[in-house]
Amino acid sequence: MSGSISPFQRGSTVDVDKPFSEVMDDLNFGGFLDIWARYDRFVFSGNLMYVDTTDSHASGPLSAFQIPGFGVTIPPGSNVDAKVDSRQFMATLLGGYRVMETPDFTLDLLGGMRVWHVSNDITVSASHSLIGSRTASYGESFSWVDPLVGARVFLPLTNDFSFQTEADVGGFGMGADLTWSVLASINYTFTDNISASVGYKALKVDYDHNGHVYDTLLRGPAIGVTWRF
């Protein structure tokens, strides 16, 4: 995960660059689900993602600053412990039409939307001789919807191996300024119902509205199992 984030309207924008190991250290829970359906030449693609992380820091002494809900300005020289809980929900819904289908190649054109909801809660404990020991919590959340257009390509390589890629782009200033995603994978079919996939996925969003900034790129390897029914 890399990019720039301002989780609170009156907060600063901070740069983020977290490798996979650091994301896993902060992870409380993550869930992912992909659904693909087809009837004749009509197709549907659905993707859900939920991620819950906690990041804690202890700092001090710091210069004077204020957070909403604390009641007083935290004076210079205070020792501060901060814990940030972040929850992200994303749902992508696409429908479309199979415009090309041969034994060696299929092409689906897609259109739809991506829904985002980001929630952040911060708990700060500060100690100083002028204020004693104080703890306060504050939270904000924001949501938006991005229109999308996309395509999906499927290529059989052998009787058991295949390649597929799905890409979309959207936002166009209606929600985010820009969002796009790409997933490419090699698949192996074990039975008519079960297959396994190994690939790579990247998901970009550039959102900046009313003081909230969420300009990030999520990328990394993907593995999965598909059940067809």
PDB file of C-alpha atoms in Angstrom:
ATOM      1  CA  MET A   1       0.000   0.000   0.000  1.00  0.00           C
ATOM      2  CA  SER A   2       1.369   3.407  -0.992  1.00  0.00           C
ATOM      3  CA  GLY A   3      -0.046   6.899  -1.404  1.00  0.00           C
ATOM      4  CA  SER A   4      -1.373   9.857   0.596  1.00  0.00           C
ATOM      5  CA  ILE A   5      -4.182   9.791   3.179  1.00  0.00           C
ATOM      6  CA  SER A   6      -6.013  12.379   5.283  1.00  0.00           C
ATOM      7  CA  PRO A   7      -8.524  10.366   7.342  1.00  0.00           C
ATOM      8  CA  PHE A   8      -9.925  13.412   9.200  1.00  0.00           C
ATOM      9  CA  GLN A   9     -11.296  16.611   7.655  1.00  0.00           C
ATOM     10  CA  ARG A  10      -9.162  18.850   9.878  1.00  0.00           C
ATOM     11  CA  GLY A  11      -6.174  16.519   9.871  1.00  0.00           C
ATOM     12  CA  SER A  12      -2.927  16.602   7.961  1.00  0.00           C
ATOM     13  CA  THR A  13      -2.317  14.607   4.800  1.00  0.00           C
ATOM     14  CA  VAL A  14       0.321  11.947   5.430  1.00  0.00           C
ATOM     15  CA  ASP A  15       2.304   9.810   3.020  1.00  0.00           C
ATOM     16  CA  VAL A  16       1.918   6.038   3.381  1.00  0.00           C
ATOM     17  CA  ASP A  17       4.285   3.360   2.090  1.00  0.00           C
ATOM     18  CA  LYS A  18       3.638  -0.010   3.735  1.00  0.00           C
ATOM     19  CA  PRO A  19       5.082  -3.331   2.563  1.00  0.00           C
ATOM     20  CA  PHE A  20       2.998  -6.502   2.815  1.00  0.00           C
ATOM     21  CA  SER A  21       4.604  -7.536   6.131  1.00  0.00           C
ATOM     22  CA  GLU A  22       3.675  -4.248   7.808  1.00  0.00           C
ATOM     23  CA  VAL A  23       0.102  -4.399   6.534  1.00  0.00           C
ATOM     24  CA  MET A  24      -0.208  -7.920   7.971  1.00  0.00           C
ATOM     25  CA  ASP A  25       1.166  -6.757  11.346  1.00  0.00           C
ATOM     26  CA  ASP A  26      -1.608  -4.128  11.562  1.00  0.00           C
ATOM     27  CA  LEU A  27      -4.384  -6.404  10.241  1.00  0.00           C
ATOM     28  CA  ASN A  28      -7.283  -7.324  12.546  1.00  0.00           C
ATOM     29  CA  PHE A  29      -9.487  -8.873   9.872  1.00  0.00           C
ATOM     30  CA  GLY A  30      -9.696  -8.983   6.102  1.00  0.00           C
ATOM     31  CA  GLY A  31     -12.294 -10.552   3.863  1.00  0.00           C
ATOM     32  CA  PHE A  32     -12.497 -10.841   0.075  1.00  0.00           C
ATOM     33  CA  LEU A  33     -15.098 -12.347  -2.235  1.00  0.00           C
ATOM     34  CA  ASP A  34     -15.349 -12.466  -6.051  1.00  0.00           C
ATOM     35  CA  ILE A  35     -18.457 -13.588  -7.926  1.00  0.00           C
ATOM     36  CA  TRP A  36     -18.720 -14.148 -11.676  1.00  0.00           C
ATOM     37  CA  ALA A  37     -21.928 -15.173 -13.434  1.00  0.00           C
ATOM     38  CA  ARG A  38     -23.037 -15.577 -17.057  1.00  0.00           C
ATOM     39  CA  TYR A  39     -26.345 -16.206 -18.774  1.00  0.00           C
ATOM     40  CA  ASP A  40     -26.042 -16.701 -22.518  1.00  0.00           C
ATOM     41  CA  ARG A  41     -23.974 -13.622 -23.528  1.00  0.00           C
ATOM     42  CA  PHE A  42     -24.909 -11.496 -20.495  1.00  0.00           C
ATOM     43  CA  VAL A  43     -22.263 -11.399 -17.729  1.00  0.00           C
ATOM     44  CA  PHE A  44     -22.017 -10.123 -14.152  1.00  0.00           C
ATOM     45  CA  SER A  45     -18.977  -9.477 -11.973  1.00  0.00           C
ATOM     46  CA  GLY A  46     -19.062  -8.692  -8.249  1.00  0.00           C
ATOM     47  CA  ASN A  47     -16.182  -8.047  -5.852  1.00  0.00           C
ATOM     48  CA  LEU A  48     -16.335  -7.325  -2.116  1.00  0.00           C
ATOM     49  CA  MET A  49     -13.438  -6.297   0.153  1.00  0.00           C
ATOM     50  CA  TYR A  50     -13.389  -5.499   3.876  1.00  0.00           C
ATOM     51  CA  VAL A  51     -10.211  -4.664   5.799  1.00  0.00           C
ATOM     52  CA  ASP A  52      -9.895  -3.742   9.509  1.00  0.00           C
ATOM     53  CA  THR A  53      -6.494  -2.531  10.773  1.00  0.00           C
ATOM     54  CA  THR A  54      -5.079  -0.973  13.949  1.00  0.00           C
ATOM     55  CA  ASP A  55      -1.919   1.130  14.027  1.00  0.00           C
ATOM     56  CA  SER A  56      -0.417   2.311  17.334  1.00  0.00           C
ATOM     57  CA  HIS A  57       2.314   4.864  18.053  1.00  0.00           C
ATOM     58  CA  ALA A  58       3.901   6.347  21.168  1.00  0.00           C
ATOM     59  CA  SER A  59       5.621   9.747  20.853  1.00  0.00           C
ATOM     60  CA  GLY A  60       6.965  12.501  23.013  1.00  0.00           C
ATOM     61  CA  PRO A  61       7.760  15.151  23.789  1.00  0.00           C
ATOM     62  CA  LEU A  62       5.702  16.892  21.100  1.00  0.00           C
ATOM     63  CA  SER A  63       4.824  20.496  20.280  1.00  0.00           C
ATOM     64  CA  ALA A  64       1.361  21.795  21.204  1.00  0.00           C
ATOM     65  CA  PHE A  65      -1.552  20.447  19.160  1.00  0.00           C
ATOM     66  CA  GLN A  66      -5.272  19.754  19.428  1.00  0.00           C
ATOM     67  CA  ILE A  67      -7.544  16.907  18.416  1.00  0.00           C
ATOM     68  CA  PRO A  68     -11.362  17.068  18.303  1.00  0.00           C
ATOM     69  CA  GLY A  69     -13.000  15.848  21.508  1.00  0.00           C
ATOM     70  CA  PHE A  70      -9.934  16.233  23.721  1.00  0.00           C
ATOM     71  CA  GLY A  71     -11.230  19.405  25.390  1.00  0.00           C
ATOM     72  CA  VAL A  72      -7.871  21.128  25.836  1.00  0.00           C
ATOM     73  CA  THR A  73      -4.819  21.827  23.749  1.00  0.00           C
ATOM     74  CA  ILE A  74      -2.141  19.232  24.381  1.00  0.00           C
ATOM     75  CA  PRO A  75       0.776  21.353  25.684  1.00  0.00           C
ATOM     76  CA  PRO A  76       4.363  21.201  24.411  1.00  0.00           C
ATOM     77  CA  GLY A  77       6.432  18.422  25.947  1.00  0.00           C
ATOM     78  CA  SER A  78       3.515  16.014  26.430  1.00  0.00           C
ATOM     79  CA  ASN A  79       4.002  12.283  26.045  1.00  0.00           C
ATOM     80  CA  VAL A  80       1.369  10.909  23.707  1.00  0.00           C
ATOM     81  CA  ASP A  81       0.116   7.411  22.856  1.00  0.00           C
ATOM     82  CA  ALA A  82      -2.132   7.191  19.774  1.00  0.00           C
ATOM     83  CA  LYS A  83      -4.088   4.280  18.334  1.00  0.00           C
ATOM     84  CA  VAL A  84      -5.843   4.502  14.962  1.00  0.00           C
ATOM     85  CA  ASP A  85      -8.487   1.945  13.954  1.00  0.00           C
ATOM     86  CA  SER A  86      -9.280   1.969  10.226  1.00  0.00           C
ATOM     87  CA  ARG A  87     -12.008   0.058   8.422  1.00  0.00           C
ATOM     88  CA  GLN A  88     -12.349  -0.005   4.640  1.00  0.00           C
ATOM     89  CA  PHE A  89     -15.222  -1.497   2.654  1.00  0.00           C
ATOM     90  CA  MET A  90     -15.263  -1.658  -1.134  1.00  0.00           C
ATOM     91  CA  ALA A  91     -17.808  -3.245  -3.461  1.00  0.00           C
ATOM     92  CA  THR A  92     -17.468  -3.410  -7.240  1.00  0.00           C
ATOM     93  CA  LEU A  93     -20.551  -4.339  -9.292  1.00  0.00           C
ATOM     94  CA  LEU A  94     -20.254  -4.748 -13.069  1.00  0.00           C
ATOM     95  CA  GLY A  95     -22.610  -6.033 -15.709  1.00  0.00           C
ATOM     96  CA  GLY A  96     -21.979  -6.464 -19.401  1.00  0.00           C
ATOM     97  CA  TYR A  97     -22.126  -8.414 -22.613  1.00  0.00           C
ATOM     98  CA  ARG A  98     -19.870 -11.048 -24.216  1.00  0.00           C
ATOM     99  CA  VAL A  99     -19.016  -9.387 -27.525  1.00  0.00           C
ATOM    100  CA  MET A 100     -16.649 -12.114 -28.754  1.00  0.00           C
ATOM    101  CA  GLU A 101     -16.584 -15.843 -28.054  1.00  0.00           C
ATOM    102  CA  THR A 102     -14.425 -18.401 -29.863  1.00  0.00           C
ATOM    103  CA  PRO A 103     -12.741 -21.631 -28.688  1.00  0.00           C
ATOM    104  CA  ASP A 104      -9.494 -19.630 -28.298  1.00  0.00           C
ATOM    105  CA  PHE A 105     -10.682 -16.281 -26.952  1.00  0.00           C
ATOM    106  CA  THR A 106     -13.548 -14.530 -25.137  1.00  0.00           C
ATOM    107  CA  LEU A 107     -14.027 -10.783 -24.599  1.00  0.00           C
ATOM    108  CA  ASP A 108     -16.591  -9.229 -22.246  1.00  0.00           C
ATOM    109  CA  LEU A 109     -17.329  -5.484 -22.081  1.00  0.00           C
ATOM    110  CA  LEU A 110     -18.493  -4.238 -18.680  1.00  0.00           C
ATOM    111  CA  GLY A 111     -20.018  -1.219 -16.972  1.00  0.00           C
ATOM    112  CA  GLY A 112     -21.059  -0.504 -13.391  1.00  0.00           C
ATOM    113  CA  MET A 113     -19.892   1.132 -10.189  1.00  0.00           C
ATOM    114  CA  ARG A 114     -17.508   0.869  -7.239  1.00  0.00           C
ATOM    115  CA  VAL A 115     -18.747   1.807  -3.746  1.00  0.00           C
ATOM    116  CA  TRP A 116     -16.262   2.913  -1.053  1.00  0.00           C
ATOM    117  CA  HIS A 117     -16.712   3.427   2.688  1.00  0.00           C
ATOM    118  CA  VAL A 118     -13.756   4.424   4.896  1.00  0.00           C
ATOM    119  CA  SER A 119     -14.061   4.759   8.683  1.00  0.00           C
ATOM    120  CA  ASN A 120     -11.318   5.916  11.070  1.00  0.00           C
ATOM    121  CA  ASP A 121     -11.256   6.158  14.881  1.00  0.00           C
ATOM    122  CA  ILE A 122      -8.358   7.629  16.850  1.00  0.00           C
ATOM    123  CA  THR A 123      -7.767   7.231  20.582  1.00  0.00           C
ATOM    124  CA  VAL A 124      -5.171   9.548  22.128  1.00  0.00           C
ATOM    125  CA  SER A 125      -3.734   9.394  25.650  1.00  0.00           C
ATOM    126  CA  ALA A 126      -1.604  12.356  26.727  1.00  0.00           C
ATOM    127  CA  SER A 127       0.201  13.100  29.979  1.00  0.00           C
ATOM    128  CA  HIS A 128       1.682  16.406  31.150  1.00  0.00           C
ATOM    129  CA  SER A 129       1.933  18.262  34.449  1.00  0.00           C
ATOM    130  CA  LEU A 130      -0.457  20.962  33.154  1.00  0.00           C
ATOM    131  CA  ILE A 131      -3.260  18.572  32.128  1.00  0.00           C
ATOM    132  CA  GLY A 132      -2.475  15.397  34.069  1.00  0.00           C
ATOM    133  CA  SER A 133      -3.369  12.220  32.165  1.00  0.00           C
ATOM    134  CA  ARG A 134      -6.181  12.422  29.645  1.00  0.00           C
ATOM    135  CA  THR A 135      -7.675  10.103  27.047  1.00  0.00           C
ATOM    136  CA  ALA A 136     -10.066  10.989  24.243  1.00  0.00           C
ATOM    137  CA  SER A 137     -11.460   9.293  21.152  1.00  0.00           C
ATOM    138  CA  TYR A 138     -12.674  10.740  17.877  1.00  0.00           C
ATOM    139  CA  GLY A 139     -13.986   9.179  14.682  1.00  0.00           C
ATOM    140  CA  GLU A 140     -14.977  10.115  11.155  1.00  0.00           C
ATOM    141  CA  SER A 141     -16.188   8.186   8.122  1.00  0.00           C
ATOM    142  CA  PHE A 142     -16.754   9.046   4.486  1.00  0.00           C
ATOM    143  CA  SER A 143     -18.221   7.281   1.459  1.00  0.00           C
ATOM    144  CA  TRP A 144     -18.483   7.738  -2.275  1.00  0.00           C
ATOM    145  CA  VAL A 145     -19.498   5.928  -5.480  1.00  0.00           C
ATOM    146  CA  ASP A 146     -17.473   5.747  -8.708  1.00  0.00           C
ATOM    147  CA  PRO A 147     -18.888   4.864 -12.165  1.00  0.00           C
ATOM    148  CA  LEU A 148     -16.807   2.265 -14.035  1.00  0.00           C
ATOM    149  CA  VAL A 149     -16.200   0.823 -17.482  1.00  0.00           C
ATOM    150  CA  GLY A 150     -14.136  -2.302 -18.015  1.00  0.00           C
ATOM    151  CA  ALA A 151     -13.345  -5.475 -19.920  1.00  0.00           C
ATOM    152  CA  ARG A 152     -12.502  -9.119 -19.256  1.00  0.00           C
ATOM    153  CA  VAL A 153     -10.425 -11.411 -21.474  1.00  0.00           C
ATOM    154  CA  PHE A 154     -10.182 -15.201 -21.143  1.00  0.00           C
ATOM    155  CA  LEU A 155      -7.644 -17.325 -23.068  1.00  0.00           C
ATOM    156  CA  PRO A 156      -7.546 -21.151 -22.842  1.00  0.00           C
ATOM    157  CA  LEU A 157      -3.897 -22.248 -23.016  1.00  0.00           C
ATOM    158  CA  THR A 158      -4.256 -26.030 -22.694  1.00  0.00           C
ATOM    159  CA  ASN A 159      -7.002 -28.378 -21.546  1.00  0.00           C
ATOM    160  CA  ASP A 160      -6.158 -27.510 -17.927  1.00  0.00           C
ATOM    161  CA  PHE A 161      -4.392 -24.127 -18.000  1.00  0.00           C
ATOM    162  CA  SER A 162      -5.908 -20.759 -18.893  1.00  0.00           C
ATOM    163  CA  PHE A 163      -5.124 -17.052 -18.643  1.00  0.00           C
ATOM    164  CA  GLN A 164      -7.569 -14.312 -17.771  1.00  0.00           C
ATOM    165  CA  THR A 165      -7.384 -10.593 -17.067  1.00  0.00           C
ATOM    166  CA  GLU A 166     -10.016  -8.112 -15.939  1.00  0.00           C
ATOM    167  CA  ALA A 167      -9.502  -4.342 -15.885  1.00  0.00           C
ATOM    168  CA  ASP A 168     -11.678  -1.313 -15.184  1.00  0.00           C
ATOM    169  CA  VAL A 169     -11.329   2.460 -14.961  1.00  0.00           C
ATOM    170  CA  GLY A 170     -13.683   5.092 -13.580  1.00  0.00           C
ATOM    171  CA  GLY A 171     -14.342   7.912 -11.165  1.00  0.00           C
ATOM    172  CA  PHE A 172     -14.144  10.655 -13.787  1.00  0.00           C
ATOM    173  CA  GLY A 173     -14.561  13.298 -11.048  1.00  0.00           C
ATOM    174  CA  MET A 174     -18.049  12.075 -10.076  1.00  0.00           C
ATOM    175  CA  GLY A 175     -16.693  10.408  -6.899  1.00  0.00           C
ATOM    176  CA  ALA A 176     -12.963   9.940  -7.033  1.00  0.00           C
ATOM    177  CA  ASP A 177     -10.928  11.856  -9.581  1.00  0.00           C
ATOM    178  CA  LEU A 178      -9.703   8.478 -10.853  1.00  0.00           C
ATOM    179  CA  THR A 179      -9.941   4.817  -9.940  1.00  0.00           C
ATOM    180  CA  TRP A 180      -8.722   1.757 -11.800  1.00  0.00           C
ATOM    181  CA  SER A 181      -7.984  -1.890 -11.138  1.00  0.00           C
ATOM    182  CA  VAL A 182      -6.246  -4.725 -12.991  1.00  0.00           C
ATOM    183  CA  LEU A 183      -6.221  -8.438 -12.159  1.00  0.00           C
ATOM    184  CA  ALA A 184      -4.304 -10.956 -14.270  1.00  0.00           C
ATOM    185  CA  SER A 185      -4.036 -14.646 -13.402  1.00  0.00           C
ATOM    186  CA  ILE A 186      -3.004 -18.091 -14.588  1.00  0.00           C
ATOM    187  CA  ASN A 187      -5.598 -20.745 -13.745  1.00  0.00           C
ATOM    188  CA  TYR A 188      -5.454 -24.529 -13.426  1.00  0.00           C
ATOM    189  CA  THR A 189      -8.621 -26.627 -13.657  1.00  0.00           C
ATOM    190  CA  PHE A 190      -8.766 -29.675 -11.383  1.00  0.00           C
ATOM    191  CA  THR A 191     -12.363 -30.689 -12.091  1.00  0.00           C
ATOM    192  CA  ASP A 192     -15.390 -29.213 -13.848  1.00  0.00           C
ATOM    193  CA  ASN A 193     -16.192 -27.398 -10.577  1.00  0.00           C
ATOM    194  CA  ILE A 194     -12.832 -26.570  -8.952  1.00  0.00           C
ATOM    195  CA  SER A 195      -9.878 -24.527 -10.206  1.00  0.00           C
ATOM    196  CA  ALA A 196      -6.977 -22.612  -8.639  1.00  0.00           C
ATOM    197  CA  SER A 197      -5.480 -19.269  -9.679  1.00  0.00           C
ATOM    198  CA  VAL A 198      -2.205 -17.404  -9.175  1.00  0.00           C
ATOM    199  CA  GLY A 199      -1.846 -13.824 -10.335  1.00  0.00           C
ATOM    200  CA  TYR A 200      -1.285 -10.167  -9.528  1.00  0.00           C
ATOM    201  CA  LYS A 201      -3.742  -7.400  -8.670  1.00  0.00           C
ATOM    202  CA  ALA A 202      -3.469  -3.608  -8.471  1.00  0.00           C
ATOM    203  CA  LEU A 203      -6.181  -1.226  -7.250  1.00  0.00           C
ATOM    204  CA  LYS A 204      -5.763   2.558  -7.507  1.00  0.00           C
ATOM    205  CA  VAL A 205      -8.041   5.321  -6.210  1.00  0.00           C
ATOM    206  CA  ASP A 206      -7.496   9.090  -6.076  1.00  0.00           C
ATOM    207  CA  TYR A 207     -10.173  10.706  -3.870  1.00  0.00           C
ATOM    208  CA  ASP A 208      -9.972  14.262  -2.448  1.00  0.00           C
ATOM    209  CA  HIS A 209     -13.204  15.851  -1.200  1.00  0.00           C
ATOM    210  CA  ASN A 210     -14.182  18.065   1.751  1.00  0.00           C
ATOM    211  CA  GLY A 211     -10.832  17.618   3.485  1.00  0.00           C
ATOM    212  CA  HIS A 212     -10.800  13.828   3.163  1.00  0.00           C
ATOM    213  CA  VAL A 213      -7.958  12.458   1.061  1.00  0.00           C
ATOM    214  CA  TYR A 214      -7.622   8.821   0.014  1.00  0.00           C
ATOM    215  CA  ASP A 215      -5.053   8.588  -2.769  1.00  0.00           C
ATOM    216  CA  THR A 216      -3.669   5.052  -2.599  1.00  0.00           C
ATOM    217  CA  LEU A 217      -2.356   2.191  -4.679  1.00  0.00           C
ATOM    218  CA  LEU A 218      -2.889  -1.338  -3.355  1.00  0.00           C
ATOM    219  CA  ARG A 219      -0.915  -3.988  -5.218  1.00  0.00           C
ATOM    220  CA  GLY A 220       0.445  -7.469  -4.742  1.00  0.00           C
ATOM    221  CA  PRO A 221       0.190 -11.159  -5.626  1.00  0.00           C
ATOM    222  CA  ALA A 222      -3.169 -12.918  -5.525  1.00  0.00           C
ATOM    223  CA  ILE A 223      -3.987 -16.587  -5.005  1.00  0.00           C
ATOM    224  CA  GLY A 224      -7.417 -18.139  -4.986  1.00  0.00           C
ATOM    225  CA  VAL A 225      -9.692 -21.105  -5.488  1.00  0.00           C
ATOM    226  CA  THR A 226     -12.776 -20.983  -7.711  1.00  0.00           C
ATOM    227  CA  TRP A 227     -15.875 -23.079  -7.212  1.00  0.00           C
ATOM    228  CA  ARG A 228     -18.245 -23.261 -10.173  1.00  0.00           C
ATOM    229  CA  PHE A 229     -21.876 -24.228  -9.661  1.00  0.00           C
TER     230      PHE A 229
END
